[in-house]
C-alpha positions as a printed NumPy array, in Angstrom:
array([[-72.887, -17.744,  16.9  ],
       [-71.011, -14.255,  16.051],
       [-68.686, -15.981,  14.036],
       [-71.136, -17.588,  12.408],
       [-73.249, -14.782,  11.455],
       [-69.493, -12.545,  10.322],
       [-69.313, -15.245,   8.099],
       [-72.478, -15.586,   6.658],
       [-72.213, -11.841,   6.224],
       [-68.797, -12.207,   4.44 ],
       [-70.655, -14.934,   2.012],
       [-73.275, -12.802,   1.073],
       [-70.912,  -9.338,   0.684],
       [-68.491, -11.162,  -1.713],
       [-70.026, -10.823,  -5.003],
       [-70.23 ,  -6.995,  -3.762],
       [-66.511,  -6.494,  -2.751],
       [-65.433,  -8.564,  -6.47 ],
       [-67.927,  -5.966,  -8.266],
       [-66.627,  -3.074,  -6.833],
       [-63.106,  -4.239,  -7.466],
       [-63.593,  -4.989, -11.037],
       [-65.109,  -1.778, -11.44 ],
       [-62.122,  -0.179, -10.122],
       [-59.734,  -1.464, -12.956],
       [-58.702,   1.464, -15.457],
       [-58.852,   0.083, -18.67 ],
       [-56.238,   1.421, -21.581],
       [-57.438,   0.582, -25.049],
       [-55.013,   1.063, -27.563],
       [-54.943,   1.118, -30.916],
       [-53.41 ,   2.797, -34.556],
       [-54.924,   5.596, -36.175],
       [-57.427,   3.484, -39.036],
       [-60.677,   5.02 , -40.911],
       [-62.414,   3.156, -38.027],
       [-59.928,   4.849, -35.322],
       [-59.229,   8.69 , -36.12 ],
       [-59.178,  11.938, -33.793],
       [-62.102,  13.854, -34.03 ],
       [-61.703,  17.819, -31.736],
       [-58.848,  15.962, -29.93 ],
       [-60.842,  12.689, -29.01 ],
       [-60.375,   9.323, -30.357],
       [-63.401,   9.1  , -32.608],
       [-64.838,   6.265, -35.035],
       [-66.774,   3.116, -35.588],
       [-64.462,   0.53 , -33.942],
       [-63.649,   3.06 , -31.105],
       [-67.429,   3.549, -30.21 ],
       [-67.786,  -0.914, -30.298],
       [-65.379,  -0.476, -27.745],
       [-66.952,   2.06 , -25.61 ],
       [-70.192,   0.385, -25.805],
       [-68.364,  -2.954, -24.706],
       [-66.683,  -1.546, -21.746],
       [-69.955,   0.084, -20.502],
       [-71.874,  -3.192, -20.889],
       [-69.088,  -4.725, -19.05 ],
       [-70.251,  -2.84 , -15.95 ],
       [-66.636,  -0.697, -16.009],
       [-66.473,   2.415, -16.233],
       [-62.577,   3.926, -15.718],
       [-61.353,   3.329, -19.381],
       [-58.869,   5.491, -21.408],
       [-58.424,   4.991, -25.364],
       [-54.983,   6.166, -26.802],
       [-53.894,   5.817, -30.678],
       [-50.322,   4.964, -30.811],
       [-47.946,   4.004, -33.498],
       [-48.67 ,   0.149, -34.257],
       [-45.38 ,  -1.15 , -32.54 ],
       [-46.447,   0.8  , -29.578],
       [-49.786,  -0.32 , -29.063],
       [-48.639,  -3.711, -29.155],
       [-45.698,  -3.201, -26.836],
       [-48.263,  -2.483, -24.602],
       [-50.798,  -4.648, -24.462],
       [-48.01 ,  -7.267, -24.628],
       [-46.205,  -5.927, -21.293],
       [-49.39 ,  -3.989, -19.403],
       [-51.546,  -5.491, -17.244],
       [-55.427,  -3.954, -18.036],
       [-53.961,  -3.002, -21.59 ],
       [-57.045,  -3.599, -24.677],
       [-55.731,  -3.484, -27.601],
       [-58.197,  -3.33 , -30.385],
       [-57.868,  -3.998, -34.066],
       [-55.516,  -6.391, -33.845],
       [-55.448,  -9.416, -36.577],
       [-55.903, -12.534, -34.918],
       [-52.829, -15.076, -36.171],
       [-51.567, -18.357, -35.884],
       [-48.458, -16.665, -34.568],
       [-49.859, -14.433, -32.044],
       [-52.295, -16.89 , -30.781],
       [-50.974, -17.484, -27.924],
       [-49.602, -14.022, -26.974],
       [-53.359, -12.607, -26.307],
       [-56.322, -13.325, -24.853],
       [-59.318, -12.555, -27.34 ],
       [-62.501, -10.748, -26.628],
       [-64.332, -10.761, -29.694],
       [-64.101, -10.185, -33.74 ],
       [-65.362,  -7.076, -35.24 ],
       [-64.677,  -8.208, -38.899],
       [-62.453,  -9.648, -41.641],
       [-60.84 ,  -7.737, -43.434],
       [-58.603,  -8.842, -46.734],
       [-55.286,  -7.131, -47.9  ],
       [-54.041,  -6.325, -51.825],
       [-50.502,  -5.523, -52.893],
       [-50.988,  -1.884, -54.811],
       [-48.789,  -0.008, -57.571],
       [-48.802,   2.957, -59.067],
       [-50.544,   2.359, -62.368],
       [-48.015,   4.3  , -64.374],
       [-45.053,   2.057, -62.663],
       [-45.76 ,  -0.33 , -65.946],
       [-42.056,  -2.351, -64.715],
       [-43.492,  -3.32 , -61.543],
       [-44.962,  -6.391, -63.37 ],
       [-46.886,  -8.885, -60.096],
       [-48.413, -12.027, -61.215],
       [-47.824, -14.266, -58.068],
       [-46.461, -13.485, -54.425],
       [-42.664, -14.645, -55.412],
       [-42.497, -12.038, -58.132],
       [-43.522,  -9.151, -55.368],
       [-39.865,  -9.581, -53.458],
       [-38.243,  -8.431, -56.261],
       [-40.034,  -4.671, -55.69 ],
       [-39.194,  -2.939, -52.192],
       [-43.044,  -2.855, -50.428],
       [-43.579,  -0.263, -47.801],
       [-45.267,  -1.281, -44.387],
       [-46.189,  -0.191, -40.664],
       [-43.692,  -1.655, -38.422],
       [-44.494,  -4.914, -36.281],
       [-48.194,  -5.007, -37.962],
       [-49.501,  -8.261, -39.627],
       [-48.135,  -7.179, -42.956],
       [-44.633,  -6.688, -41.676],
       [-44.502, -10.131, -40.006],
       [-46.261, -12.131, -43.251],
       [-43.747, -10.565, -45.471],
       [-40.858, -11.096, -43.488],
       [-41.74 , -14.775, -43.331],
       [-41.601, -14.83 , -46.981],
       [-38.313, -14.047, -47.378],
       [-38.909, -10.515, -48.4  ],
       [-35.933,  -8.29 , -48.199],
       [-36.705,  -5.095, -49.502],
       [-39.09 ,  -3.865, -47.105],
       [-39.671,   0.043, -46.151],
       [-40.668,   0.431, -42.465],
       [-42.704,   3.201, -41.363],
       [-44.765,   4.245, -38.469],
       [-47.757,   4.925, -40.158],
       [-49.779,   3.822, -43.094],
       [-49.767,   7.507, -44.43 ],
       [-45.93 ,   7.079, -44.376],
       [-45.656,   4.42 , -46.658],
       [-48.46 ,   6.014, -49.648],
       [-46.811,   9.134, -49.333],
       [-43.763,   7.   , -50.032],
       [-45.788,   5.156, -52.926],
       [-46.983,   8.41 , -54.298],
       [-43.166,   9.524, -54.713],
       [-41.6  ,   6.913, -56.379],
       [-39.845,   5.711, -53.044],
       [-41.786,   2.603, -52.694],
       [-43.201,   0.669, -55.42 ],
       [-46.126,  -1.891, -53.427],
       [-47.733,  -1.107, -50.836],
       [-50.196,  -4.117, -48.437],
       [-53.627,  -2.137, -47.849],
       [-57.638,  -3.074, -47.685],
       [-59.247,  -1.736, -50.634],
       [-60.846,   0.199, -47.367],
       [-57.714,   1.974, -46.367],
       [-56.583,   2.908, -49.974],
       [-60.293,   4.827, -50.502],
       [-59.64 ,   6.751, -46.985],
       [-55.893,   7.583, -47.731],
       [-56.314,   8.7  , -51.437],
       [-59.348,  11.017, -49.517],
       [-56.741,  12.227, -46.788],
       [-53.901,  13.37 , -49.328],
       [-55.961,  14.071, -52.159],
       [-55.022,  11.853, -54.555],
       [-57.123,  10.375, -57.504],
       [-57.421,   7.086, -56.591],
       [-57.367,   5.935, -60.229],
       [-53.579,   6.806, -60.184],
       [-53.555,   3.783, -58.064],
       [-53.271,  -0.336, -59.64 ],
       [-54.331,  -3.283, -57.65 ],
       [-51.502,  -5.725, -58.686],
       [-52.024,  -8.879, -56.234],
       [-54.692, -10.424, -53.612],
       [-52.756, -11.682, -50.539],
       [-54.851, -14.574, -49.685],
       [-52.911, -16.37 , -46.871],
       [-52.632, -12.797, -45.177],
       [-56.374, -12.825, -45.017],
       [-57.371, -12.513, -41.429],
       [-60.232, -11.329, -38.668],
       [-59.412,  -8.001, -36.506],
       [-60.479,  -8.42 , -32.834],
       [-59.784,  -6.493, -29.898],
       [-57.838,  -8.413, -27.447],
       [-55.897,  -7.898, -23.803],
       [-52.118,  -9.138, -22.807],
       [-51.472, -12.162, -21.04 ],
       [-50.728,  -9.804, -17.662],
       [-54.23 ,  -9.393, -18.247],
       [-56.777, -11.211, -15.624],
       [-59.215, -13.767, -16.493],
       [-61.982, -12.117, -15.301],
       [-61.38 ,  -8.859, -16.553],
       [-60.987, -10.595, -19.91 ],
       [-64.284, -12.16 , -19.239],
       [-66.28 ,  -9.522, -18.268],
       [-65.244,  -7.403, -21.503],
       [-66.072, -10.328, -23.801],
       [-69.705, -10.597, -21.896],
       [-69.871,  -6.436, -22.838],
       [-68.813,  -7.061, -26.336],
       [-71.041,  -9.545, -27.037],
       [-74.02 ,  -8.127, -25.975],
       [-73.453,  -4.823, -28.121],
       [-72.653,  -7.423, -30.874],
       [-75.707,  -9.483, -30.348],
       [-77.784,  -6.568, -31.043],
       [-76.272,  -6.117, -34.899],
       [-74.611,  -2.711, -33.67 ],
       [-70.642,  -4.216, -34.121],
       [-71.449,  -5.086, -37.941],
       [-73.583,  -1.99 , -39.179],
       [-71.018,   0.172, -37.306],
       [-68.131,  -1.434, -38.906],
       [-70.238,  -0.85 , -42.455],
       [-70.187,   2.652, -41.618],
       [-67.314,   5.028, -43.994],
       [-65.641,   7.622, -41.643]])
């Protein structure tokens, strides 16, 4: 009979004793610095970085931690952390299978850019691009796409500020950005964005940014966050937030 009743007890205390552990988990979301990821009075501040806050409450957790790291970084760790959300992140073919995915927070499309005064760096088609050295952020979708295309003269940097910088002095001469990112970087260094020449559309590198954990990851810690992110997406806040300008 007391064994009976101890286990009866155990039955109903379960759902409990999983809650409580799941709500134990420290979460680490992780991230570059983007116009929808900044610092703001020494915070990480922005419209993707409040989606994710929003998720991670409706997931019922509430021992998270949001870092912005240099690209290569943030993906070193969500690829070899357990509990590790990384956020942002272009959803591939290639890295299908290295992540599990929560949810999309939007689509974004890339454009190769010149200086419009750089009149020799003539760009009519993709092939014509390798003959121009391109500046991008190490390991990020860009990077891999153009590597895969056989380009050779590519400019690594840690940081999308690097490489317009680099544009803006004559050390680069394309540069992969949304039209997004060029607005917010011509803002951040002052530059008239009219000095600045879309050249090419980069169709195939087209893609959706989600927010997605490692495979070290747990299943039902991936669940539960894609239950929170839905709900705050269900509710039209993930699409006018991502609308919003910094």
């Amino acid at each position: 009979m007391k064994k009976s009743l101890l286990l009866a007890l155990l039955v109903l205390l379960a759902p409990a004793c999983r809650l409580a552990v799941a709500q134990k988990v420290q979460v680490q979301a992780v991230t570059e610095a983007t116009p929808y990821t900044f610092l703001r009075n020494g915070k990480v501040a922005g419209p993707a970085t409040e989606i994710v806050e929003m998720s991670l409450e409706r997931a019922g957790l509430s021992d998270w931690r949001i870092s912005l790291y240099p690209w290569a970084r943030a993906l070193d760790l969500a690829r070899n952390e357990p509990n590790v959300l990384i956020f942002l992140i272009a959803r591939t073919p290639q890295r299908e299978s290295q992540f599990k995915w929560v949810g999309e927070f939007m689509k974004m499309e890339y454009h190769l850019y010149r200086l419009k005064d750089r009149r020799e760096v003539t760009v009519g088609r993709l092939e014509d691009a390798r003959n121009f050295s391109v500046g991008v952020t190490r390991d990020d979708l860009r990077h891999q796409y153009l590597q895969g295309k056989g380009f050779t003269k590519i400019v690594v940097s840690a940081h999308n500020i690097d490489n317009f910088r680099k544009l803006l002095a004559g050390q680069i001469q394309l540069i992969p950005l949304p039209e997004n990112d060029l607005l917010d970087l011509c803002a951040e260094t002052r530059t008239d964005c009219a000095r600045i020449e879309r050249v090419l559309t980069l169709d195939e590198l087209s893609a959706s940014l989600y927010m997605a954990y490692g495979l070290k990851t747990s299943d039902e810690l991936v669940e539960r966050t894609r239950v929170g992110f839905l709900k705050v997406k269900a509710d039209g806040t993930v699409g006018r937030l991502m609308r919003l300008r910094p």
